[in-house]
CSV table of C-alpha atoms and ligand atoms in Angstrom, one decimal:
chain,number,residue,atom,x,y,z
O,1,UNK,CA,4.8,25.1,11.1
O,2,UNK,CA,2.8,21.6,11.4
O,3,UNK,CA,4.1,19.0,9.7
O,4,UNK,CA,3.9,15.5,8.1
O,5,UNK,CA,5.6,12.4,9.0
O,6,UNK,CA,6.0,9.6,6.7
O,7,UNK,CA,7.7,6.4,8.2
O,8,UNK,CA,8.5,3.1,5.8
O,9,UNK,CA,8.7,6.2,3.4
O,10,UNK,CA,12.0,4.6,1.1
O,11,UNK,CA,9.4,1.9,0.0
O,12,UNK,CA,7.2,1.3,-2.6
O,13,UNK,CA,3.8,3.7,-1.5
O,14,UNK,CA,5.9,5.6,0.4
O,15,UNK,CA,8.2,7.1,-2.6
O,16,UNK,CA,5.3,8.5,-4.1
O,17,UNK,CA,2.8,9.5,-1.0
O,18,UNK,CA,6.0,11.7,0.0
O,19,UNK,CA,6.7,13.3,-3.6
O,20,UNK,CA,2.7,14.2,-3.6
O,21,UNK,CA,2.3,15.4,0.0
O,22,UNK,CA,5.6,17.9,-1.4
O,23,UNK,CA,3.6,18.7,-4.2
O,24,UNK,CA,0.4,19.9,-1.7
O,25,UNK,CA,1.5,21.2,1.3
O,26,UNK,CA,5.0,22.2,0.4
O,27,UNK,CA,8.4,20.4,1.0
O,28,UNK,CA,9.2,22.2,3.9
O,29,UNK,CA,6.1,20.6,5.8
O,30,UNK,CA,7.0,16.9,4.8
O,31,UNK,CA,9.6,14.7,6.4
O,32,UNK,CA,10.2,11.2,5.2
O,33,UNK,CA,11.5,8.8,7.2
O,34,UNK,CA,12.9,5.1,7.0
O,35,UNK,CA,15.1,3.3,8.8
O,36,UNK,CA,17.4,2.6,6.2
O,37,UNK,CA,19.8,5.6,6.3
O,38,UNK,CA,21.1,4.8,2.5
O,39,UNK,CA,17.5,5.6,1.6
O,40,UNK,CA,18.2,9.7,2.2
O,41,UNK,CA,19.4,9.8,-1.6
O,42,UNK,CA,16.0,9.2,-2.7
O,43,UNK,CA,14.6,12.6,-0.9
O,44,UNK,CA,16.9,15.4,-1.8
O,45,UNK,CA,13.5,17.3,-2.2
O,46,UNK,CA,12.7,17.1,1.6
O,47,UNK,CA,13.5,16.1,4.7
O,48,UNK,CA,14.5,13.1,5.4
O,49,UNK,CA,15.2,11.3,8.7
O,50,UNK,CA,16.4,7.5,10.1
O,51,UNK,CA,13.9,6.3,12.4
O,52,UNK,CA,13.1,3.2,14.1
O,53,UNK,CA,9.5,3.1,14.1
O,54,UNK,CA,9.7,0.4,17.1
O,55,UNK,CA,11.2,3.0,19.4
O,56,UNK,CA,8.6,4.9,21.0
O,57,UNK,CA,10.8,7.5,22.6
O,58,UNK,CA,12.4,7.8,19.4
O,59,UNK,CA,9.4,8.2,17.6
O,60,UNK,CA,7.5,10.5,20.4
O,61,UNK,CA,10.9,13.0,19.9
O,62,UNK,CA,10.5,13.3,16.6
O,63,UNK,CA,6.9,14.1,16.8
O,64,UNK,CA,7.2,16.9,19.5
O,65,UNK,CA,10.8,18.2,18.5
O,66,UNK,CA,9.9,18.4,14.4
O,67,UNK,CA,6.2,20.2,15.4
O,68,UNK,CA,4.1,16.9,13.7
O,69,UNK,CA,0.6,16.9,13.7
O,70,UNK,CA,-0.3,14.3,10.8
O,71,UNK,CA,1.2,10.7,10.4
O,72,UNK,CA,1.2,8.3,7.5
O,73,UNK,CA,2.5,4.8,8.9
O,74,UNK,CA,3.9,2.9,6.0
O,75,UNK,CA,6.2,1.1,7.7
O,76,UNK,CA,5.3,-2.7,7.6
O,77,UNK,CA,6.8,-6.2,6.1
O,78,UNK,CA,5.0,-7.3,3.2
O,79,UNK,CA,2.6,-10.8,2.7
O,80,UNK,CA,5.3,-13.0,1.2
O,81,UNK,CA,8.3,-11.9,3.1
O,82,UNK,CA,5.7,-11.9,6.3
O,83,UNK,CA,5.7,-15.9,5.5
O,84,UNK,CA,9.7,-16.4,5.3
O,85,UNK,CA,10.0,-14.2,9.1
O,86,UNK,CA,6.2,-14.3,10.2
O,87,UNK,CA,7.4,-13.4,14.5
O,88,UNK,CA,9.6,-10.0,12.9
O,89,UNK,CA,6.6,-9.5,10.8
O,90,UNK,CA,4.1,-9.6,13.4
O,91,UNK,CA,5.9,-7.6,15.8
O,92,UNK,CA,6.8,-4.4,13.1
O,93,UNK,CA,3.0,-4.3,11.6
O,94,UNK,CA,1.4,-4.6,14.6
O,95,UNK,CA,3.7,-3.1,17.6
O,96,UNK,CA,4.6,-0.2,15.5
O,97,UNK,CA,1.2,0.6,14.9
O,98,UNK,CA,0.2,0.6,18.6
O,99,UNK,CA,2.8,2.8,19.8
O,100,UNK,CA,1.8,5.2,16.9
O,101,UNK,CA,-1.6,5.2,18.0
O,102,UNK,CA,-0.8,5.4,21.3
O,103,UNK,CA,1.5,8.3,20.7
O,104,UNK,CA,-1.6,9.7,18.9
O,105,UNK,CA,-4.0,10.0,21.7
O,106,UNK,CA,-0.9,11.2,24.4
O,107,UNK,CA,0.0,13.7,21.7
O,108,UNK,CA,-3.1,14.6,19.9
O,109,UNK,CA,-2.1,13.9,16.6
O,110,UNK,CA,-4.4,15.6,14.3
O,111,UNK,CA,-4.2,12.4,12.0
O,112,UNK,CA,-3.1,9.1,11.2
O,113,UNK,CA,-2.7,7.3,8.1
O,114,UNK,CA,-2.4,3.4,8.4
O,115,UNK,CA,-2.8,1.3,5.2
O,116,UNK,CA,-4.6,-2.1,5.4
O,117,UNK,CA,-5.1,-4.8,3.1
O,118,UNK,CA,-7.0,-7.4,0.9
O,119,UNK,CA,-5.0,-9.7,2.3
O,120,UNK,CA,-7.4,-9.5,5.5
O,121,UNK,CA,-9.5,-11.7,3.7
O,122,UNK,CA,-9.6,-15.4,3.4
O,123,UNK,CA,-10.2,-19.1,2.0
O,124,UNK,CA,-14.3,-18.3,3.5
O,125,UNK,CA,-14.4,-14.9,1.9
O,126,UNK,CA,-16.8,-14.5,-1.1
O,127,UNK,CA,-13.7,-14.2,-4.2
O,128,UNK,CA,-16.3,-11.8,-6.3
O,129,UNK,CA,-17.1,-8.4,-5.2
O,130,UNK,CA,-15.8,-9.0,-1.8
O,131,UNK,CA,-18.1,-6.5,0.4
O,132,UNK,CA,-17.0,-4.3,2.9
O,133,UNK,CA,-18.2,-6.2,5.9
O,134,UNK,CA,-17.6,-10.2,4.1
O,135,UNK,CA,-16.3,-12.3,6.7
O,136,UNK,CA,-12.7,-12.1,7.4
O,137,UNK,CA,-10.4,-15.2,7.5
O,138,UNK,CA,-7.3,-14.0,6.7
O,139,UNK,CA,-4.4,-17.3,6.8
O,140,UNK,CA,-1.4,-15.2,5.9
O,141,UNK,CA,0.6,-13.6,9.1
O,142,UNK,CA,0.2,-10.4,6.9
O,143,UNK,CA,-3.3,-10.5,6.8
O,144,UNK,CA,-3.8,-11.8,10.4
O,145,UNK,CA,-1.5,-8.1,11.5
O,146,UNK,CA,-3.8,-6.2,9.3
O,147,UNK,CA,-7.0,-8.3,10.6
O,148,UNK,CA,-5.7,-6.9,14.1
O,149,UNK,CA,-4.3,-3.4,13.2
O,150,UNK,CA,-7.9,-2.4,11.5
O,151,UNK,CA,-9.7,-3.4,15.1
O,152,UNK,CA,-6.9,-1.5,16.6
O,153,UNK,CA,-7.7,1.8,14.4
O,154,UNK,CA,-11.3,1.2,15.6
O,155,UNK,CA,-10.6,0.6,19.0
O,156,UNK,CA,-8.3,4.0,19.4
O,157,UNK,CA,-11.2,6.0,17.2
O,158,UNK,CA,-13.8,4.8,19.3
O,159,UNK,CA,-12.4,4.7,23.0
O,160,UNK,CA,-10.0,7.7,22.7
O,161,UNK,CA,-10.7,9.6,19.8
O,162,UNK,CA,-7.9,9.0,17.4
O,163,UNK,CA,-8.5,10.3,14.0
O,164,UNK,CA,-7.2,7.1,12.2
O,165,UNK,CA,-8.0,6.5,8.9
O,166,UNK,CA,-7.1,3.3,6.7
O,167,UNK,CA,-7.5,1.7,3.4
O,168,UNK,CA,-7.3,-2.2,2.5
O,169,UNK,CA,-5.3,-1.7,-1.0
O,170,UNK,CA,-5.1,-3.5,-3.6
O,171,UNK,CA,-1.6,-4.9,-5.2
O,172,UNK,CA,-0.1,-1.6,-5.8
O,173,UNK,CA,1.6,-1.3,-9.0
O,174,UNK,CA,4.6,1.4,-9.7
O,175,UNK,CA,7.7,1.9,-11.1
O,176,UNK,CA,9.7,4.5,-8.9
O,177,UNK,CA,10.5,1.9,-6.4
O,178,UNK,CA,11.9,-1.8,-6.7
O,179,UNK,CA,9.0,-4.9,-5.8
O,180,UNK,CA,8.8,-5.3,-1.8
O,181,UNK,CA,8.0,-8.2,-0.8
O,182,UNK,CA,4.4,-8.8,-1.6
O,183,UNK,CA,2.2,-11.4,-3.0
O,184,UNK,CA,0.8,-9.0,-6.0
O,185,UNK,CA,4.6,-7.5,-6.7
O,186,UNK,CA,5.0,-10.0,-9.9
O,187,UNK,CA,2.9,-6.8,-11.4
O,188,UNK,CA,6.0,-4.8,-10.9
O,189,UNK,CA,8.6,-7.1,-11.9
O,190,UNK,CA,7.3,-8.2,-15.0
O,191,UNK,CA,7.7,-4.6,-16.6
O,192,UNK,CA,11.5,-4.6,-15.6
O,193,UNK,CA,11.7,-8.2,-17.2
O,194,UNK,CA,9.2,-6.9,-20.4
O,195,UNK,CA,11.5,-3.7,-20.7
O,196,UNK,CA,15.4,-5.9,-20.1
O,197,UNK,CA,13.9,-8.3,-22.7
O,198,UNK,CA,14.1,-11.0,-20.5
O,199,UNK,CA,11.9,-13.9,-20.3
O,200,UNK,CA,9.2,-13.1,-17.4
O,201,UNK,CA,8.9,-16.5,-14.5
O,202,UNK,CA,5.3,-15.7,-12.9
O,203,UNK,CA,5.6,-17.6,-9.6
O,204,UNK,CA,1.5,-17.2,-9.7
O,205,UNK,CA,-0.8,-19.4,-12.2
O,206,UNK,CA,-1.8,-17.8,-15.7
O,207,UNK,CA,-5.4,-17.6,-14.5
O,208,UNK,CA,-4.9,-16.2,-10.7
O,209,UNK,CA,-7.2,-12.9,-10.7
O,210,UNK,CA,-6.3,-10.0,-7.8
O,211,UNK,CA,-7.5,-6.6,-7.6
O,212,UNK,CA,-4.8,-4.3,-8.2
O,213,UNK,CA,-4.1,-0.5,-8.3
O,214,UNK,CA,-1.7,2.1,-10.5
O,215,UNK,CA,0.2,4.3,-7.9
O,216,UNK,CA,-1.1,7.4,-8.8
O,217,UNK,CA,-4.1,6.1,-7.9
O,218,UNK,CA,-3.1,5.1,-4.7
O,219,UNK,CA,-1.6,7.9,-3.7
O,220,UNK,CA,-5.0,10.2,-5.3
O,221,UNK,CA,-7.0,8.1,-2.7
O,222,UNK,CA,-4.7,8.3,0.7
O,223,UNK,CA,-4.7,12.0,0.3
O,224,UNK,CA,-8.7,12.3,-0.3
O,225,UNK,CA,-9.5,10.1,2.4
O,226,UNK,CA,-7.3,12.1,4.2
O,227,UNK,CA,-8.5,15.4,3.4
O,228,UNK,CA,-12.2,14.3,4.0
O,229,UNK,CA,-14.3,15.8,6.6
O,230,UNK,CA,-14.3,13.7,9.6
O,231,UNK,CA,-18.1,13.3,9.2
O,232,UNK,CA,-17.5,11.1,6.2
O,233,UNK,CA,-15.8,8.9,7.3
O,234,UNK,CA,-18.5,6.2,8.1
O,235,UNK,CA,-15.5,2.9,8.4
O,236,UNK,CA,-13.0,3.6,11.1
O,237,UNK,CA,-11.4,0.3,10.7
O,238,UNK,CA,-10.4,0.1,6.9
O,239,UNK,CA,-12.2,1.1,3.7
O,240,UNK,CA,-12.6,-1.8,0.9
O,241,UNK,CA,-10.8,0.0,-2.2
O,242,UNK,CA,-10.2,-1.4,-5.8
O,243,UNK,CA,-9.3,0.1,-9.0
O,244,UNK,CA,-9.0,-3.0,-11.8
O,245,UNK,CA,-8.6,-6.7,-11.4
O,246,UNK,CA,-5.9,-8.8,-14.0
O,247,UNK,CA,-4.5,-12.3,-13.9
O,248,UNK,CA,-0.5,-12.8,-14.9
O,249,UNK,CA,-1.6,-13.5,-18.6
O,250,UNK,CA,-3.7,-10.5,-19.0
O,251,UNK,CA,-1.1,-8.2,-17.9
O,252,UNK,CA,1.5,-10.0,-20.1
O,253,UNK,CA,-0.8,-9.9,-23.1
O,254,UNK,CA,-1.3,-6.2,-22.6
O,255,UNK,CA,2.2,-5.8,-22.4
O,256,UNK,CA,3.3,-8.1,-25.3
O,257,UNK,CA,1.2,-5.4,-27.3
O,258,UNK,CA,4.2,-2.7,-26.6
O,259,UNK,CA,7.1,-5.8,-26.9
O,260,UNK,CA,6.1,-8.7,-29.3
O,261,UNK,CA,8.6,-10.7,-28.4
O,262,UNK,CA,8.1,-10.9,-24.4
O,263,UNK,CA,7.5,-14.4,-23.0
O,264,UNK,CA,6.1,-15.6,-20.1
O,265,UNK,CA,6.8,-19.1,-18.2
O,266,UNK,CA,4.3,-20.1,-15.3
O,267,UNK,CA,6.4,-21.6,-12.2
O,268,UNK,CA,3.9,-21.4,-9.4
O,269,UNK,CA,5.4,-21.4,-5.6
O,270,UNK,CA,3.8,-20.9,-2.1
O,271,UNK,CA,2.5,-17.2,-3.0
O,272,UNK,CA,0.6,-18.8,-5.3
O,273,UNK,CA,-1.4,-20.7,-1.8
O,274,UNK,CA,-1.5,-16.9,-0.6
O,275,UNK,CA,-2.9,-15.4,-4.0
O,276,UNK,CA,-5.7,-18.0,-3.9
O,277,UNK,CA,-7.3,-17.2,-1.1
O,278,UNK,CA,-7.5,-13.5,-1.7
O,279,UNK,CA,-10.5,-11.5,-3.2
O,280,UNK,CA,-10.7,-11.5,-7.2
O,281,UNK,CA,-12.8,-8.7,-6.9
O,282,UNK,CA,-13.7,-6.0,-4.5
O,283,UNK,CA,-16.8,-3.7,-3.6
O,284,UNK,CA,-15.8,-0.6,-2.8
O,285,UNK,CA,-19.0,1.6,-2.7
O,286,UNK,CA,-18.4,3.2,1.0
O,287,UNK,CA,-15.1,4.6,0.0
O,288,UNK,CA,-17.4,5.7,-3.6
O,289,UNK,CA,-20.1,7.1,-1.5
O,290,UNK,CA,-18.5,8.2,1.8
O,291,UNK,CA,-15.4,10.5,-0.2
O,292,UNK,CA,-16.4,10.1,-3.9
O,293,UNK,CA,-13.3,7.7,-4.7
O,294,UNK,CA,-13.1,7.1,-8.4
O,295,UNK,CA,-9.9,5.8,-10.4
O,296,UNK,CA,-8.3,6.9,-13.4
O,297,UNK,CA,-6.2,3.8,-14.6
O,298,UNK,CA,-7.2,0.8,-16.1
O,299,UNK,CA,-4.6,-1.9,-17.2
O,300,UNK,CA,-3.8,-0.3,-20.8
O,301,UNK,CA,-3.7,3.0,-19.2
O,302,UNK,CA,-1.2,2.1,-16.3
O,303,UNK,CA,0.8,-0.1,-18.8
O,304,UNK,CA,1.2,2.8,-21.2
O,305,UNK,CA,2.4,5.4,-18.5
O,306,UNK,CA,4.8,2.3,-17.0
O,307,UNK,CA,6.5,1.8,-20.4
O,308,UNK,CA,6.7,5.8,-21.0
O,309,UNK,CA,8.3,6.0,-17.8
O,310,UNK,CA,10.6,3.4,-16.5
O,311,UNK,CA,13.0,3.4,-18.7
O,312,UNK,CA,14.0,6.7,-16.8
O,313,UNK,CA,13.8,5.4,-13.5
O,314,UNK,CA,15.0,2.2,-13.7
O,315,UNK,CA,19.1,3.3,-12.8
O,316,UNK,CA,17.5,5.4,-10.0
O,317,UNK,CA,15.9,2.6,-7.8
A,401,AKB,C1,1.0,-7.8,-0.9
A,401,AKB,O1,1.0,-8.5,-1.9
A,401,AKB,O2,1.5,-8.3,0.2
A,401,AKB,C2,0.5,-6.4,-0.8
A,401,AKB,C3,-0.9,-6.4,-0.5
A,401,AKB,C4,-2.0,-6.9,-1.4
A,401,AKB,O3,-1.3,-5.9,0.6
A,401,AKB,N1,0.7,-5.8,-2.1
């Protein structure tokens, strides 16, 4: 049987790319992987190996011995941790890419999955309706690895034929999996605060707009770019993607809706430097016109599922 690797697949896309690729293709023909063996507990429904996405031979094992045709690299550090260790950073996002894609064309993966970012653009990028091919300045280490990993998936499409296929996400909101290091993460967090009945500490001004995505969706649009005929696919580097765009006082006003008494306090640090050179908003009309993408949530929709649902999982991550 062919099957699906998922590497980095403990964190926060990766818990619920692997429970939908189980869902599609059947359990037996996923295997998650992380490099965090303690992270087995959360995939009792597949399986689940410790690999260090660094180690080629490791990696190029795995693929021949487990029979894997398809890839999702998920593996990767995150914008605001990417600032505290910006050399570790660096060399995950981007070295673990190229032996992937390497690994690719040697073993003729069928495909690859590799997610990009906003964060690939800048301070020069137009903030509204950021376009698909708007300059690209990015001044987070982050964003530089994604800025170089999305010529990469072009480079390896175009010289050697690798079926790479990538999205620029938004901040990805969900609540199966703790916040990970990223700039747009105070989304996550301030439903565990909202739901402990704590008192929420944005570390991003009240007004700071960024295009952000409910998991469900995000997972909805890795498998149907996925599944699309190659003929589609018109952008081999990434594909602009957004679903809804909030600042930290729109979310907690949606939220205080569901919990009257929830308070927010403003105490802006250095991701606030990061937020403000990111998109507000974001065109995404190729991915619209090249595989039909089209969302489901909008910020009272995603809030409502989160409240319904966290409660549950909050012991379990
Ligand atoms: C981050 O904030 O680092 C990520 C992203 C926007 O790519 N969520």
């Amino acid at each position: 049987m062919n099957k699906i690797l998922v590497t980095g697949a403990a964190g926060q896309l990766g818990t619920e790319l692997t429970q939908k690729l189980c869902e599609i293709h059947g359990s037996e023909a996923i295997i998650a992987s992380d490099i965090n063996q303690n992270s087995s507990a959360k995939f009792s429904f597949c399986q689940f190996m410790v690999l260090d996405v660094m180690d080629k031979n490791s990696l190029r094992n795995a693929i021949i011995n487990e029979k894997i045709t398809q890839v999702y690299h998920l593996a990767a550090i995150l914008s605001a941790t990417a600032e505290q260790k910006p050399l570790l950073a660096w060399k995950l996002n981007i070295d673990s890419l190229l032996i992937l894609l390497d690994l690719a064309k040697e073993l003729k993966l069928d495909r690859v999955f590799w997610p990009s970012s906003i964060a690939v653009f800048g301070k020069e990028s137009p903030k509204i309706n950021t376009a698909q091919d708007a300059v690209q300045t990015a001044n987070t280490v982050y964003g530089i690895s994604k800025m170089a990993g999305e010529r990469w998936c072009d480079y390896y499409y175009s010289h050697h034929n690798v079926d790479v296929r990538s999205l620029r996400f938004p901040g990805l909101i969900g609540y199966k999996a703790k916040p990970g290091g990223g700039t747009t993460d105070y989304a996550v967090d301030i439903f565990h605060k909202a739901l402990a009945g704590q008192v929420f500490r944005s570390f991003l001004e009240k007004e700071t707009r960024l295009p952000m995505m409910y998991m469900p969706d995000a997972t909805k649009a890795t498998i149907d770019l996925m599944q699309a005929p190659s003929d589609n696919i018109t952008v081999r580097s990434s594909y602009n993607l957004t679903a809804m765009s909030f600042t930290p006082e729109e979310i907690f006003l949606e939220l205080k809706k569901h919990f009257p008494e929830f308070k927010i306090k403003y105490q802006p640090d250095y991701r606030q430097e990061i937020a403000s050179n990111w998109p507000q908003t974001i065109d995404d009309q190729y991915a619209r016109n090249d595989w039909n993408w089209q969302q489901e949530y909008d910020l009272p929709e995603m809030t409502k599922d989160i409240i319904k649902n966290l409660p549950y999982w909050i012991d379990k991550i």
